[in-house]
Amino acid sequence: MTLPDVRRLMVLRELKRSGGVQAAAQSLGITASAVSQHLAKLEAETGLGLVVRAGNSKLTLTPAGLRLAARADAIADELVSASSDISELRGAHRRTVTVAAFPTAIQSLVAPAAAVLGAEASAVTVRIVEDRDGSGIRALRAGAADIVIAKRETGEDALADEGMSEDVLIDDPYRIVVPASWPPPAALSELYDSPWVGLPDGMPGALLETIERRDGVRLRREHECVEYPAVLAIVAAGLAAAVVPMLALPEPGGVRVLGAGVPGVGELGSRRIVARYRTEFPRLVPAARFVLDQLAERAAVAAR
């Protein structure tokens, strides 16, 4: 069965509302002849008599015409709603979405996602703000940031903040790295007496302590760094071993990553990378959903 033309349904709807061909034509901005032609074609499409003509351009709708006009009312409402959505989406697509993130997330997730969105000409612009001191959540609450990429360690509870939501992007496992210039260790125990890069005293993140507690050893912390690029520079220079998250690993290498097949390496846990945002934000600003979806895609690529 051929579906009726939506434009002709709108003509029938206006005929019901105005009660005559001339009045419908004036309201629709077309000629009376065009109204009559649309009506005749609609009757031919449906195989139904839709109006009863009473002369002088006056007409009344048949029961079939009234029923079809009611359907046209519903379609018109949907078209108005769709038009509103399109206007909102167009406005949202031109919007800049501010993403606050820590350096590793900027490098591996946020910057690549922003580049893809820019290349797609989606009119979504990502503004990137580096979050070094954990102030991103405060910025999110204050409206200075739209999305915050945050991390929490294994076992740490999710954000409990009314009006806030978070999407899990990736569980980022920790890896042991050694200089590529060192002979490949046959077991982790060969590295117990080697120099390591640790965090300054008082800093959270007891990655080396995990190994020490598990294996009952004391590792030599000869260097202290907070940022992973600095840690990896020390490792690549042949000065020490370290524990770093997978997302921080450079490409190409310069360091050797010890796989699970090396005796003693075992499981060092992971950190969970999440995207936090105001719960209502993606609904109010659909551009945010484009950004969140692209971040999820980049995280899926990184996890492979």
CSV table of C-alpha atoms in Angstrom, one decimal:
chain,number,residue,atom,x,y,z
A,1,MET,CA,0.0,0.0,0.0
A,2,THR,CA,1.3,3.5,-0.9
A,3,LEU,CA,1.8,5.7,2.1
A,4,PRO,CA,-0.1,9.1,1.9
A,5,ASP,CA,2.0,12.1,1.2
A,6,VAL,CA,2.6,14.1,4.4
A,7,ARG,CA,2.1,17.4,2.6
A,8,ARG,CA,-1.4,16.3,1.5
A,9,LEU,CA,-2.2,15.2,5.0
A,10,MET,CA,-1.3,18.7,6.2
A,11,VAL,CA,-3.7,20.1,3.5
A,12,LEU,CA,-6.5,17.9,4.8
A,13,ARG,CA,-5.7,19.0,8.4
A,14,GLU,CA,-6.0,22.6,7.4
A,15,LEU,CA,-9.3,21.9,5.5
A,16,LYS,CA,-10.7,20.5,8.7
A,17,ARG,CA,-9.6,23.5,10.7
A,18,SER,CA,-10.7,26.2,8.2
A,19,GLY,CA,-13.8,24.5,6.7
A,20,GLY,CA,-13.2,25.7,3.1
A,21,VAL,CA,-10.8,25.5,0.2
A,22,GLN,CA,-10.2,29.3,0.0
A,23,ALA,CA,-9.6,29.7,3.7
A,24,ALA,CA,-7.2,26.6,3.6
A,25,ALA,CA,-5.4,28.0,0.6
A,26,GLN,CA,-4.9,31.4,2.3
A,27,SER,CA,-3.6,29.8,5.5
A,28,LEU,CA,-1.2,27.5,3.7
A,29,GLY,CA,0.0,30.2,1.3
A,30,ILE,CA,-1.0,28.3,-1.8
A,31,THR,CA,-3.7,28.6,-4.4
A,32,ALA,CA,-7.2,27.2,-4.1
A,33,SER,CA,-6.5,25.1,-7.2
A,34,ALA,CA,-3.4,23.6,-5.5
A,35,VAL,CA,-5.6,22.7,-2.4
A,36,SER,CA,-8.1,21.0,-4.6
A,37,GLN,CA,-5.3,19.1,-6.5
A,38,HIS,CA,-3.7,17.9,-3.2
A,39,LEU,CA,-7.1,16.7,-1.9
A,40,ALA,CA,-7.9,14.8,-5.1
A,41,LYS,CA,-4.5,13.1,-5.1
A,42,LEU,CA,-4.9,12.2,-1.4
A,43,GLU,CA,-8.3,10.6,-2.1
A,44,ALA,CA,-6.7,8.7,-5.1
A,45,GLU,CA,-3.8,7.5,-2.8
A,46,THR,CA,-6.1,6.3,-0.1
A,47,GLY,CA,-9.0,5.1,-2.2
A,48,LEU,CA,-11.3,7.0,0.2
A,49,GLY,CA,-13.8,9.8,0.0
A,50,LEU,CA,-12.5,12.3,2.4
A,51,VAL,CA,-14.8,15.4,1.9
A,52,VAL,CA,-18.3,16.3,1.0
A,53,ARG,CA,-18.5,19.4,-1.2
A,54,ALA,CA,-21.3,21.9,-0.5
A,55,GLY,CA,-20.5,24.5,-3.2
A,56,ASN,CA,-18.8,27.9,-2.9
A,57,SER,CA,-15.6,26.2,-1.8
A,58,LYS,CA,-17.3,25.0,1.4
A,59,LEU,CA,-16.9,21.3,2.4
A,60,THR,CA,-17.2,19.0,5.3
A,61,LEU,CA,-15.0,16.0,6.1
A,62,THR,CA,-16.4,12.5,5.9
A,63,PRO,CA,-15.8,10.1,8.8
A,64,ALA,CA,-12.8,8.7,7.0
A,65,GLY,CA,-11.6,12.3,6.4
A,66,LEU,CA,-12.0,13.2,10.1
A,67,ARG,CA,-10.1,10.1,11.1
A,68,LEU,CA,-7.2,10.8,8.7
A,69,ALA,CA,-7.2,14.5,9.7
A,70,ALA,CA,-6.7,13.4,13.4
A,71,ARG,CA,-3.7,11.4,12.3
A,72,ALA,CA,-2.4,14.5,10.5
A,73,ASP,CA,-2.8,16.5,13.8
A,74,ALA,CA,-0.5,13.9,15.5
A,75,ILE,CA,2.0,14.1,12.6
A,76,ALA,CA,2.0,17.9,12.8
A,77,ASP,CA,2.8,17.7,16.5
A,78,GLU,CA,5.7,15.4,15.8
A,79,LEU,CA,7.0,17.6,13.1
A,80,VAL,CA,7.0,20.6,15.4
A,81,SER,CA,8.8,18.5,18.1
A,82,ALA,CA,11.3,17.4,15.5
A,83,SER,CA,11.9,21.0,14.4
A,84,SER,CA,12.5,22.0,18.0
A,85,ASP,CA,15.0,19.1,18.4
A,86,ILE,CA,16.8,20.1,15.2
A,87,SER,CA,17.1,23.7,16.4
A,88,GLU,CA,18.4,22.6,19.7
A,89,LEU,CA,20.9,20.2,18.1
A,90,ARG,CA,22.1,22.8,15.7
A,91,GLY,CA,22.7,25.2,18.6
A,92,ALA,CA,24.3,22.5,20.6
A,93,HIS,CA,26.6,21.4,17.8
A,94,ARG,CA,28.0,24.9,17.6
A,95,ARG,CA,28.7,24.8,21.3
A,96,THR,CA,32.1,24.4,22.9
A,97,VAL,CA,32.3,21.6,25.4
A,98,THR,CA,35.0,22.1,28.0
A,99,VAL,CA,36.8,18.9,29.2
A,100,ALA,CA,39.1,19.0,32.2
A,101,ALA,CA,41.5,16.1,32.4
A,102,PHE,CA,44.8,15.0,33.9
A,103,PRO,CA,47.8,14.8,31.5
A,104,THR,CA,47.8,11.1,30.6
A,105,ALA,CA,44.1,11.3,29.8
A,106,ILE,CA,44.6,14.3,27.6
A,107,GLN,CA,47.3,12.5,25.7
A,108,SER,CA,45.6,9.2,25.2
A,109,LEU,CA,41.9,10.0,25.2
A,110,VAL,CA,40.8,13.7,25.1
A,111,ALA,CA,43.1,15.1,22.4
A,112,PRO,CA,42.5,12.2,20.0
A,113,ALA,CA,38.7,12.5,20.6
A,114,ALA,CA,38.8,16.3,20.0
A,115,ALA,CA,40.8,15.7,16.8
A,116,VAL,CA,38.2,13.2,15.4
A,117,LEU,CA,35.3,15.5,16.2
A,118,GLY,CA,37.1,18.4,14.5
A,119,ALA,CA,37.8,16.3,11.4
A,120,GLU,CA,34.2,15.2,11.2
A,121,ALA,CA,33.1,18.9,10.9
A,122,SER,CA,30.4,18.2,13.5
A,123,ALA,CA,30.6,21.8,14.7
A,124,VAL,CA,31.4,20.4,18.2
A,125,THR,CA,34.5,22.1,19.6
A,126,VAL,CA,36.3,20.6,22.5
A,127,ARG,CA,38.1,23.0,24.8
A,128,ILE,CA,40.8,21.1,26.9
A,129,VAL,CA,41.8,22.2,30.3
A,130,GLU,CA,44.6,20.4,32.2
A,131,ASP,CA,43.6,19.3,35.7
A,132,ARG,CA,46.8,18.7,37.7
A,133,ASP,CA,45.5,19.3,41.2
A,134,GLY,CA,42.1,17.5,41.2
A,135,SER,CA,40.3,20.8,40.9
A,136,GLY,CA,38.2,19.5,37.9
A,137,ILE,CA,35.3,18.4,40.1
A,138,ARG,CA,35.1,21.9,41.7
A,139,ALA,CA,35.1,23.3,38.2
A,140,LEU,CA,32.4,20.9,37.2
A,141,ARG,CA,30.2,21.9,40.1
A,142,ALA,CA,30.7,25.5,39.4
A,143,GLY,CA,29.9,25.1,35.7
A,144,ALA,CA,33.4,26.1,34.6
A,145,ALA,CA,33.9,22.6,33.1
A,146,ASP,CA,31.4,20.4,31.3
A,147,ILE,CA,33.1,17.0,31.5
A,148,VAL,CA,35.9,16.0,33.9
A,149,ILE,CA,38.1,12.9,33.2
A,150,ALA,CA,39.0,11.6,36.6
A,151,LYS,CA,40.7,8.5,38.0
A,152,ARG,CA,40.3,6.3,41.0
A,153,GLU,CA,42.3,3.4,42.2
A,154,THR,CA,41.1,-0.2,42.6
A,155,GLY,CA,38.6,-0.5,45.4
A,156,GLU,CA,38.0,3.3,45.6
A,157,ASP,CA,34.3,4.1,45.6
A,158,ALA,CA,32.5,5.9,42.8
A,159,LEU,CA,31.7,9.6,43.0
A,160,ALA,CA,28.7,10.1,45.4
A,161,ASP,CA,27.5,13.5,44.4
A,162,GLU,CA,23.8,14.4,43.9
A,163,GLY,CA,23.2,15.6,40.4
A,164,MET,CA,26.4,14.2,39.0
A,165,SER,CA,26.9,11.1,36.8
A,166,GLU,CA,29.9,9.3,35.5
A,167,ASP,CA,30.7,6.9,32.6
A,168,VAL,CA,33.4,4.4,33.0
A,169,LEU,CA,35.8,4.8,30.1
A,170,ILE,CA,38.5,2.2,30.8
A,171,ASP,CA,40.2,0.2,33.6
A,172,ASP,CA,43.8,1.1,33.1
A,173,PRO,CA,46.2,-1.6,34.4
A,174,TYR,CA,49.6,-0.9,35.9
A,175,ARG,CA,52.7,-2.3,34.1
A,176,ILE,CA,56.3,-2.7,35.1
A,177,VAL,CA,58.7,-1.1,32.7
A,178,VAL,CA,62.4,-1.3,32.5
A,179,PRO,CA,65.0,0.4,30.2
A,180,ALA,CA,65.2,-1.2,26.7
A,181,SER,CA,69.0,-1.2,27.2
A,182,TRP,CA,68.8,-3.5,30.1
A,183,PRO,CA,68.9,-7.3,29.6
A,184,PRO,CA,65.4,-8.7,29.7
A,185,PRO,CA,64.9,-10.0,33.2
A,186,ALA,CA,63.9,-13.7,33.4
A,187,ALA,CA,62.0,-12.9,36.6
A,188,LEU,CA,61.0,-9.9,38.7
A,189,SER,CA,63.3,-11.0,41.4
A,190,GLU,CA,66.2,-10.0,39.2
A,191,LEU,CA,65.1,-6.3,39.6
A,192,TYR,CA,64.9,-6.3,43.4
A,193,ASP,CA,68.3,-4.7,43.7
A,194,SER,CA,67.9,-2.4,40.6
A,195,PRO,CA,67.2,1.3,40.9
A,196,TRP,CA,63.5,2.3,40.7
A,197,VAL,CA,61.5,5.5,40.2
A,198,GLY,CA,59.1,6.2,43.1
A,199,LEU,CA,56.8,9.0,44.3
A,200,PRO,CA,58.0,11.7,46.7
A,201,ASP,CA,57.3,10.9,50.4
A,202,GLY,CA,53.7,11.7,51.3
A,203,MET,CA,52.3,11.3,47.8
A,204,PRO,CA,49.4,8.8,47.4
A,205,GLY,CA,49.7,5.8,45.1
A,206,ALA,CA,51.7,3.0,46.7
A,207,LEU,CA,52.6,1.1,43.5
A,208,LEU,CA,56.1,0.1,44.6
A,209,GLU,CA,54.7,-0.7,48.1
A,210,THR,CA,52.4,-3.3,46.4
A,211,ILE,CA,55.4,-5.2,45.2
A,212,GLU,CA,57.3,-4.8,48.5
A,213,ARG,CA,54.4,-6.1,50.6
A,214,ARG,CA,53.7,-9.0,48.2
A,215,ASP,CA,57.3,-10.1,47.8
A,216,GLY,CA,58.7,-9.1,51.2
A,217,VAL,CA,61.5,-7.0,49.7
A,218,ARG,CA,62.7,-3.4,49.9
A,219,LEU,CA,63.1,-1.6,46.5
A,220,ARG,CA,65.8,1.0,45.9
A,221,ARG,CA,64.0,4.3,45.2
A,222,GLU,CA,66.8,6.3,43.5
A,223,HIS,CA,64.5,8.8,41.7
A,224,GLU,CA,61.3,10.6,42.5
A,225,CYS,CA,58.8,11.9,40.0
A,226,VAL,CA,55.1,12.8,40.0
A,227,GLU,CA,54.4,12.9,36.2
A,228,TYR,CA,54.6,9.8,34.1
A,229,PRO,CA,56.4,11.4,31.1
A,230,ALA,CA,59.2,12.3,33.5
A,231,VAL,CA,59.2,8.7,34.9
A,232,LEU,CA,59.3,7.2,31.5
A,233,ALA,CA,62.1,9.6,30.5
A,234,ILE,CA,64.2,8.3,33.4
A,235,VAL,CA,63.4,4.7,32.4
A,236,ALA,CA,64.2,5.3,28.7
A,237,ALA,CA,67.5,6.8,29.7
A,238,GLY,CA,68.5,3.5,31.2
A,239,LEU,CA,68.5,4.8,34.8
A,240,ALA,CA,65.7,2.8,36.6
A,241,ALA,CA,62.7,0.6,36.5
A,242,ALA,CA,59.2,1.9,37.3
A,243,VAL,CA,55.5,1.0,37.5
A,244,VAL,CA,53.2,3.0,35.2
A,245,PRO,CA,49.7,2.7,33.9
A,246,MET,CA,49.2,1.3,30.4
A,247,LEU,CA,47.8,4.6,29.0
A,248,ALA,CA,51.0,6.4,29.9
A,249,LEU,CA,53.2,4.0,27.8
A,250,PRO,CA,54.9,5.8,24.9
A,251,GLU,CA,54.6,4.8,21.3
A,252,PRO,CA,57.0,3.8,19.9
A,253,GLY,CA,58.7,2.3,23.0
A,254,GLY,CA,62.1,3.2,24.3
A,255,VAL,CA,61.2,1.1,27.3
A,256,ARG,CA,60.5,-2.6,27.8
A,257,VAL,CA,57.1,-3.6,29.3
A,258,LEU,CA,57.3,-6.8,31.4
A,259,GLY,CA,54.5,-9.1,30.4
A,260,ALA,CA,52.5,-11.4,32.7
A,261,GLY,CA,54.6,-14.3,31.5
A,262,VAL,CA,57.6,-13.0,33.5
A,263,PRO,CA,57.7,-14.9,36.8
A,264,GLY,CA,56.8,-12.7,39.8
A,265,VAL,CA,55.2,-9.8,37.8
A,266,GLY,CA,51.7,-10.9,38.7
A,267,GLU,CA,48.8,-8.4,39.0
A,268,LEU,CA,49.5,-4.9,40.2
A,269,GLY,CA,45.9,-3.6,40.0
A,270,SER,CA,44.6,-0.8,37.9
A,271,ARG,CA,43.1,2.6,38.0
A,272,ARG,CA,39.6,3.3,36.7
A,273,ILE,CA,39.3,6.2,34.2
A,274,VAL,CA,35.8,7.9,34.3
A,275,ALA,CA,34.1,10.8,32.6
A,276,ARG,CA,32.1,12.8,35.2
A,277,TYR,CA,29.4,15.3,34.2
A,278,ARG,CA,26.2,17.0,35.5
A,279,THR,CA,23.5,14.4,35.0
A,280,GLU,CA,21.2,16.7,33.0
A,281,PHE,CA,24.0,18.1,30.8
A,282,PRO,CA,23.8,15.6,27.8
A,283,ARG,CA,20.1,16.1,27.6
A,284,LEU,CA,20.3,19.9,27.7
A,285,VAL,CA,23.3,20.0,25.4
A,286,PRO,CA,23.4,17.1,23.0
A,287,ALA,CA,26.9,18.1,21.9
A,288,ALA,CA,28.1,16.7,25.2
A,289,ARG,CA,26.9,13.2,24.2
A,290,PHE,CA,29.0,13.5,21.0
A,291,VAL,CA,32.0,14.1,23.1
A,292,LEU,CA,31.3,11.4,25.6
A,293,ASP,CA,30.7,8.8,22.8
A,294,GLN,CA,33.9,9.8,21.2
A,295,LEU,CA,35.8,9.5,24.5
A,296,ALA,CA,34.3,6.0,24.9
A,297,GLU,CA,35.5,5.0,21.4
A,298,ARG,CA,39.0,6.3,22.1
A,299,ALA,CA,39.1,4.3,25.4
A,300,ALA,CA,37.9,1.2,23.5
A,301,VAL,CA,40.8,1.6,21.0
A,302,ALA,CA,43.3,2.1,23.8
A,303,ALA,CA,42.1,-1.0,25.6
A,304,ARG,CA,42.9,-3.3,22.7
